[in-house]
Short mmCIF file of C-alpha atoms in Angstrom, two decimals:
data_model
loop_
_atom_site.label_atom_id
_atom_site.label_comp_id
_atom_site.label_asym_id
_atom_site.label_seq_id
_atom_site.Cartn_x
_atom_site.Cartn_y
_atom_site.Cartn_z
CA MET A 1 139.95 22.02 95.73
CA ILE A 2 139.38 18.27 97.56
CA LEU A 3 136.49 16.82 98.81
CA PHE A 4 135.61 13.57 100.51
CA PRO A 5 132.72 11.62 99.27
CA ASN A 6 131.70 8.98 101.72
CA ALA A 7 129.60 6.14 101.65
CA LYS A 8 126.11 5.06 103.01
CA ILE A 9 124.65 1.98 104.21
CA ASN A 10 120.86 1.03 104.03
CA ILE A 11 119.48 -0.10 107.31
CA GLY A 12 116.24 -2.06 105.78
CA LEU A 13 115.22 -1.91 102.29
CA ASN A 14 111.63 -2.56 101.04
CA VAL A 15 111.19 -2.72 97.35
CA THR A 16 107.15 -2.09 97.11
CA GLY A 17 106.21 -1.75 93.58
CA ARG A 18 107.19 -1.27 90.03
CA ARG A 19 106.93 2.40 88.37
CA PRO A 20 105.67 3.42 84.83
CA ASP A 21 109.36 4.94 84.34
CA GLY A 22 111.29 1.65 84.85
CA TYR A 23 112.01 2.37 88.51
CA HIS A 24 111.05 0.54 91.40
CA ASN A 25 109.29 2.26 94.25
CA LEU A 26 111.21 1.55 97.59
CA GLU A 27 111.85 2.52 101.07
CA THR A 28 115.13 2.60 103.09
CA ILE A 29 116.75 4.40 105.92
CA PHE A 30 120.64 5.72 104.38
CA TYR A 31 122.81 6.24 107.20
CA PRO A 32 125.95 7.91 106.08
CA ILE A 33 129.45 5.95 106.99
CA ASN A 34 133.02 6.93 107.29
CA ILE A 35 134.26 5.01 104.17
CA LYS A 36 135.45 7.91 101.64
CA ASP A 37 136.88 8.76 98.42
CA ALA A 38 138.81 11.82 97.59
CA LEU A 39 137.74 14.14 94.97
CA GLU A 40 139.77 16.95 93.51
CA VAL A 41 138.66 19.47 90.59
CA VAL A 42 140.81 22.02 89.02
CA ALA A 43 140.34 24.35 86.24
CA SER A 44 142.13 23.12 83.05
CA ASP A 45 142.67 23.72 79.61
CA LYS A 46 140.34 20.97 78.57
CA LEU A 47 137.92 18.61 80.45
CA SER A 48 139.59 15.29 81.57
CA PHE A 49 138.78 12.75 84.08
CA THR A 50 141.47 10.92 85.89
CA SER A 51 141.62 8.35 88.63
CA SER A 52 143.56 6.37 91.05
CA GLY A 53 142.91 3.58 93.95
CA LEU A 54 140.10 0.83 93.02
CA GLU A 55 140.01 0.50 89.19
CA ILE A 56 136.63 2.16 87.91
CA PRO A 57 134.50 0.13 85.20
CA GLY A 58 132.97 1.58 82.30
CA ARG A 59 133.76 4.49 79.85
CA ILE A 60 134.94 7.96 81.20
CA GLU A 61 132.08 9.65 79.46
CA ASP A 62 129.56 7.55 81.50
CA ASN A 63 131.17 8.44 85.01
CA LEU A 64 128.48 10.73 87.00
CA CYS A 65 130.99 13.27 87.53
CA ILE A 66 131.51 13.86 83.94
CA LYS A 67 128.05 13.81 83.26
CA GLY A 68 127.55 16.24 86.18
CA TYR A 69 129.73 18.76 84.42
CA HIS A 70 127.84 18.70 81.25
CA MET A 71 124.73 18.88 83.45
CA LEU A 72 125.94 21.95 85.33
CA LYS A 73 127.63 23.39 82.17
CA GLU A 74 124.17 23.81 80.47
CA ASP A 75 123.31 26.37 82.99
CA PHE A 76 126.50 28.15 84.12
CA ASP A 77 129.58 29.46 82.26
CA LEU A 78 132.18 27.03 83.41
CA PRO A 79 135.81 26.52 82.59
CA PRO A 80 137.23 23.15 81.46
CA VAL A 81 138.01 21.19 84.65
CA ASN A 82 140.45 18.27 85.33
CA ILE A 83 138.70 15.91 87.90
CA HIS A 84 140.74 13.45 89.89
CA LEU A 85 139.13 10.58 91.74
CA HIS A 86 141.02 8.61 94.32
CA LYS A 87 138.47 5.59 94.62
CA ASN A 88 138.43 3.96 98.13
CA ILE A 89 134.77 3.21 98.55
CA PRO A 90 134.25 -0.66 97.10
CA ILE A 91 132.31 -0.56 94.06
CA GLY A 92 129.31 -2.92 93.28
CA ALA A 93 128.92 -3.17 97.28
CA GLY A 94 125.57 -1.23 97.89
CA LEU A 95 127.40 1.53 99.44
CA GLY A 96 126.39 4.32 97.01
CA GLY A 97 129.94 5.31 96.20
CA GLY A 98 129.33 6.66 92.50
CA SER A 99 126.40 8.57 93.84
CA ALA A 100 128.30 10.23 96.54
CA ASP A 101 131.20 11.14 94.14
CA ALA A 102 128.43 12.45 91.72
CA ALA A 103 126.67 14.67 94.69
CA PHE A 104 130.03 15.84 95.99
CA PHE A 105 131.10 16.89 92.63
CA ILE A 106 127.99 19.26 92.57
CA ARG A 107 128.96 20.51 95.98
CA LEU A 108 132.59 20.97 94.82
CA MET A 109 131.54 23.06 91.50
CA ASN A 110 129.32 25.16 93.45
CA GLU A 111 131.65 26.08 96.11
CA GLN A 112 135.06 26.54 93.82
CA PHE A 113 133.07 28.29 91.00
CA ASN A 114 130.59 30.50 93.11
CA LEU A 115 127.41 29.01 91.75
CA CYS A 116 125.35 30.40 94.32
CA LEU A 117 123.38 27.37 94.52
CA THR A 118 121.13 26.18 97.54
CA ASN A 119 121.28 22.89 99.00
CA ASP A 120 117.73 22.36 97.22
CA GLU A 121 119.07 23.50 93.87
CA MET A 122 121.88 20.97 94.21
CA THR A 123 119.46 18.37 95.51
CA GLY A 124 117.55 18.90 92.40
CA TYR A 125 120.66 18.36 89.88
CA ALA A 126 121.55 15.59 91.93
CA ARG A 127 118.43 13.59 91.34
CA ARG A 128 118.89 13.96 87.74
CA LEU A 129 122.17 11.75 87.88
CA GLY A 130 120.77 9.09 89.91
CA ALA A 131 118.14 7.88 92.44
CA ASP A 132 120.23 7.87 95.47
CA CYS A 133 122.80 10.96 94.38
CA ALA A 134 120.39 13.44 96.23
CA PHE A 135 121.09 12.14 99.56
CA PHE A 136 124.72 13.12 99.67
CA ILE A 137 123.92 16.60 99.08
CA GLU A 138 122.38 17.06 102.90
CA ASN A 139 124.24 13.66 103.98
CA LYS A 140 122.46 13.05 107.13
CA PRO A 141 120.38 9.93 108.04
CA VAL A 142 117.13 9.76 106.30
CA PHE A 143 114.02 7.69 105.46
CA ALA A 144 114.13 7.69 101.69
CA PHE A 145 111.00 6.65 99.62
CA GLU A 146 109.51 6.73 96.16
CA LYS A 147 112.40 5.84 93.71
CA GLY A 148 114.78 6.56 96.72
CA ASP A 149 115.15 10.14 96.02
CA GLU A 150 112.61 11.52 98.37
CA PHE A 151 113.54 12.05 102.00
CA GLU A 152 112.48 12.35 105.32
CA THR A 153 114.86 13.43 108.37
CA VAL A 154 115.10 10.66 110.92
CA LYS A 155 116.85 11.09 114.32
CA LEU A 156 119.02 8.39 114.23
CA ASP A 157 122.43 8.24 115.91
CA LEU A 158 124.77 5.19 115.80
CA SER A 159 127.69 6.67 117.16
CA ALA A 160 127.75 4.83 120.47
CA TYR A 161 128.17 1.78 118.80
CA LYS A 162 130.67 -0.15 116.70
CA ILE A 163 129.76 -0.38 112.75
CA VAL A 164 131.86 -2.77 111.00
CA LEU A 165 131.42 -3.47 107.29
CA VAL A 166 132.53 -6.47 105.40
CA MET A 167 133.14 -6.52 101.60
CA PRO A 168 133.45 -9.65 100.04
CA ASP A 169 135.22 -10.45 96.49
CA ILE A 170 131.95 -10.55 94.86
CA HIS A 171 130.30 -7.55 92.34
CA ILE A 172 126.67 -7.61 92.49
CA SER A 173 125.07 -5.61 89.54
CA THR A 174 122.01 -3.87 89.69
CA SER A 175 120.15 -5.88 86.95
CA GLU A 176 121.28 -8.96 88.81
CA ALA A 177 119.76 -7.52 92.08
CA PHE A 178 116.35 -6.44 90.80
CA GLY A 179 116.10 -9.79 88.45
CA GLY A 180 115.38 -11.53 91.71
CA ILE A 181 113.05 -8.97 93.43
CA LYS A 182 108.95 -9.29 93.75
CA PRO A 183 107.84 -5.90 94.78
CA THR A 184 105.38 -6.30 97.87
CA PRO A 185 103.55 -3.87 99.75
CA VAL A 186 104.77 -3.17 103.22
CA LYS A 187 102.74 -3.51 106.21
CA ASP A 188 104.83 -1.54 108.69
CA SER A 189 107.02 1.45 107.07
CA LEU A 190 110.45 1.56 108.08
CA LEU A 191 109.94 5.16 109.24
CA GLU A 192 108.22 3.65 112.36
CA LEU A 193 110.30 0.35 112.86
CA ILE A 194 113.41 2.54 113.00
CA THR A 195 112.54 4.17 116.12
CA GLU A 196 112.45 0.69 118.07
CA PRO A 197 115.57 -0.19 120.04
CA ILE A 198 118.31 -1.73 117.91
CA SER A 199 117.81 -4.85 119.45
CA GLU A 200 114.38 -5.23 118.11
CA TRP A 201 115.63 -4.39 114.42
CA LYS A 202 116.33 -8.08 113.54
CA LYS A 203 113.01 -9.15 114.31
CA HIS A 204 111.50 -6.50 111.96
CA ILE A 205 113.91 -4.77 109.54
CA LYS A 206 114.82 -6.73 106.59
CA ASN A 207 116.56 -6.09 103.04
CA ASP A 208 114.37 -7.50 100.37
CA PHE A 209 117.55 -8.28 98.32
CA GLU A 210 118.86 -10.77 100.62
CA THR A 211 116.46 -13.53 99.73
CA SER A 212 117.77 -13.99 96.24
CA ILE A 213 121.36 -12.73 96.73
CA PHE A 214 122.17 -15.26 99.51
CA LYS A 215 120.65 -18.24 97.10
CA SER A 216 123.09 -17.13 94.51
CA HIS A 217 125.92 -15.94 96.84
CA ILE A 218 126.30 -18.17 99.81
CA GLU A 219 129.28 -16.36 100.76
CA ILE A 220 127.48 -13.30 101.30
CA ARG A 221 124.85 -15.09 103.47
CA GLY A 222 127.87 -16.72 105.40
CA VAL A 223 129.57 -13.08 106.23
CA LYS A 224 125.89 -11.94 107.60
CA ALA A 225 125.76 -15.15 109.97
CA ALA A 226 129.32 -14.70 110.98
CA LEU A 227 128.56 -11.03 112.18
CA TYR A 228 125.69 -12.31 114.28
CA GLU A 229 127.95 -15.15 115.70
CA ALA A 230 130.16 -12.39 116.52
CA GLY A 231 127.80 -10.85 118.77
CA ALA A 232 126.30 -8.38 116.41
CA ILE A 233 123.25 -6.59 117.34
CA TYR A 234 122.16 -6.11 114.01
CA ALA A 235 123.42 -7.31 110.67
CA SER A 236 122.16 -7.01 107.18
CA MET A 237 123.33 -6.47 103.75
CA SER A 238 123.75 -2.81 102.55
CA GLY A 239 121.58 -1.79 99.39
CA SER A 240 121.69 -4.57 96.70
CA GLY A 241 124.99 -5.91 98.16
CA ALA A 242 127.52 -7.32 98.15
CA SER A 243 128.69 -5.36 101.35
CA VAL A 244 127.52 -6.69 104.77
CA PHE A 245 127.42 -4.38 107.94
CA GLY A 246 126.95 -5.19 111.78
CA ILE A 247 126.45 -3.05 114.30
CA PHE A 248 128.11 -3.89 117.73
CA ALA A 249 128.09 -2.92 121.32
CA GLU A 250 132.12 -3.29 121.13
CA THR A 251 134.38 -3.90 118.51
CA PRO A 252 134.38 -7.36 117.68
CA ASP A 253 137.28 -9.71 116.99
CA LEU A 254 136.55 -10.59 113.18
CA GLY A 255 140.14 -12.24 112.33
CA LEU A 256 138.37 -14.92 110.53
CA LEU A 257 136.32 -12.94 107.97
CA GLU A 258 139.36 -10.84 107.66
CA SER A 259 141.32 -13.63 105.89
CA GLU A 260 139.10 -13.88 102.85
CA ASN A 261 136.99 -10.33 103.03
CA GLU A 262 137.90 -6.78 103.04
CA VAL A 263 136.86 -5.29 106.57
CA PHE A 264 136.22 -1.92 107.60
CA TYR A 265 136.01 -1.10 111.50
CA LEU A 266 134.03 2.51 111.57
#
């Protein structure tokens, strides 16, 4: 059985405070986009994980799909499985690819082995694997708050626009991103700002990570500027970077960006 985990972008991201558990409180809008991995699970003689496509850093035992298997195994009589992941979503990009893989793994296991889990129950498992994993169970636009794992549905449909995502040849680690953050309470919540016309977003909706990341990686700042020069209605870094997306009325000509970056037309 195969599923196709998709990426997400963050429209706005405010880091509002530090938490006693070591996480940060934040608010953001998660919006699913059509960049996808491929995830296959088949029953096997032993638990194993293989991958193709982009190279996945780290130890296999730390992969969220493997952790997800052991988590579910505590509650269900599961056979060993072979997990194969074809990685296409850029890594270290602020697109939630690893979180998507983990959530879709839970969904796939639920379907393939008739675990009879509800969406709420799968969301509960996904929260245990990572702050934004839970988003990918429902996989629809939400206002996310607390650690990024509490959600409120928002009516947001960008299908009439052209979204372009640009991935520079840069990897931003979570520690680097949060190292430059100074949490600040917000005056106007994204839950309200997202209802404004997209033409107004540039004035009011920001990503707190951009301030420090743009100082240390001028190439990323340059990508955002280039998207606006190409006619973007709104452009922003996604999550903690390094990807940058632009929302356009029509498909733009980004030939200059394509020469040094990976460009996805969505």
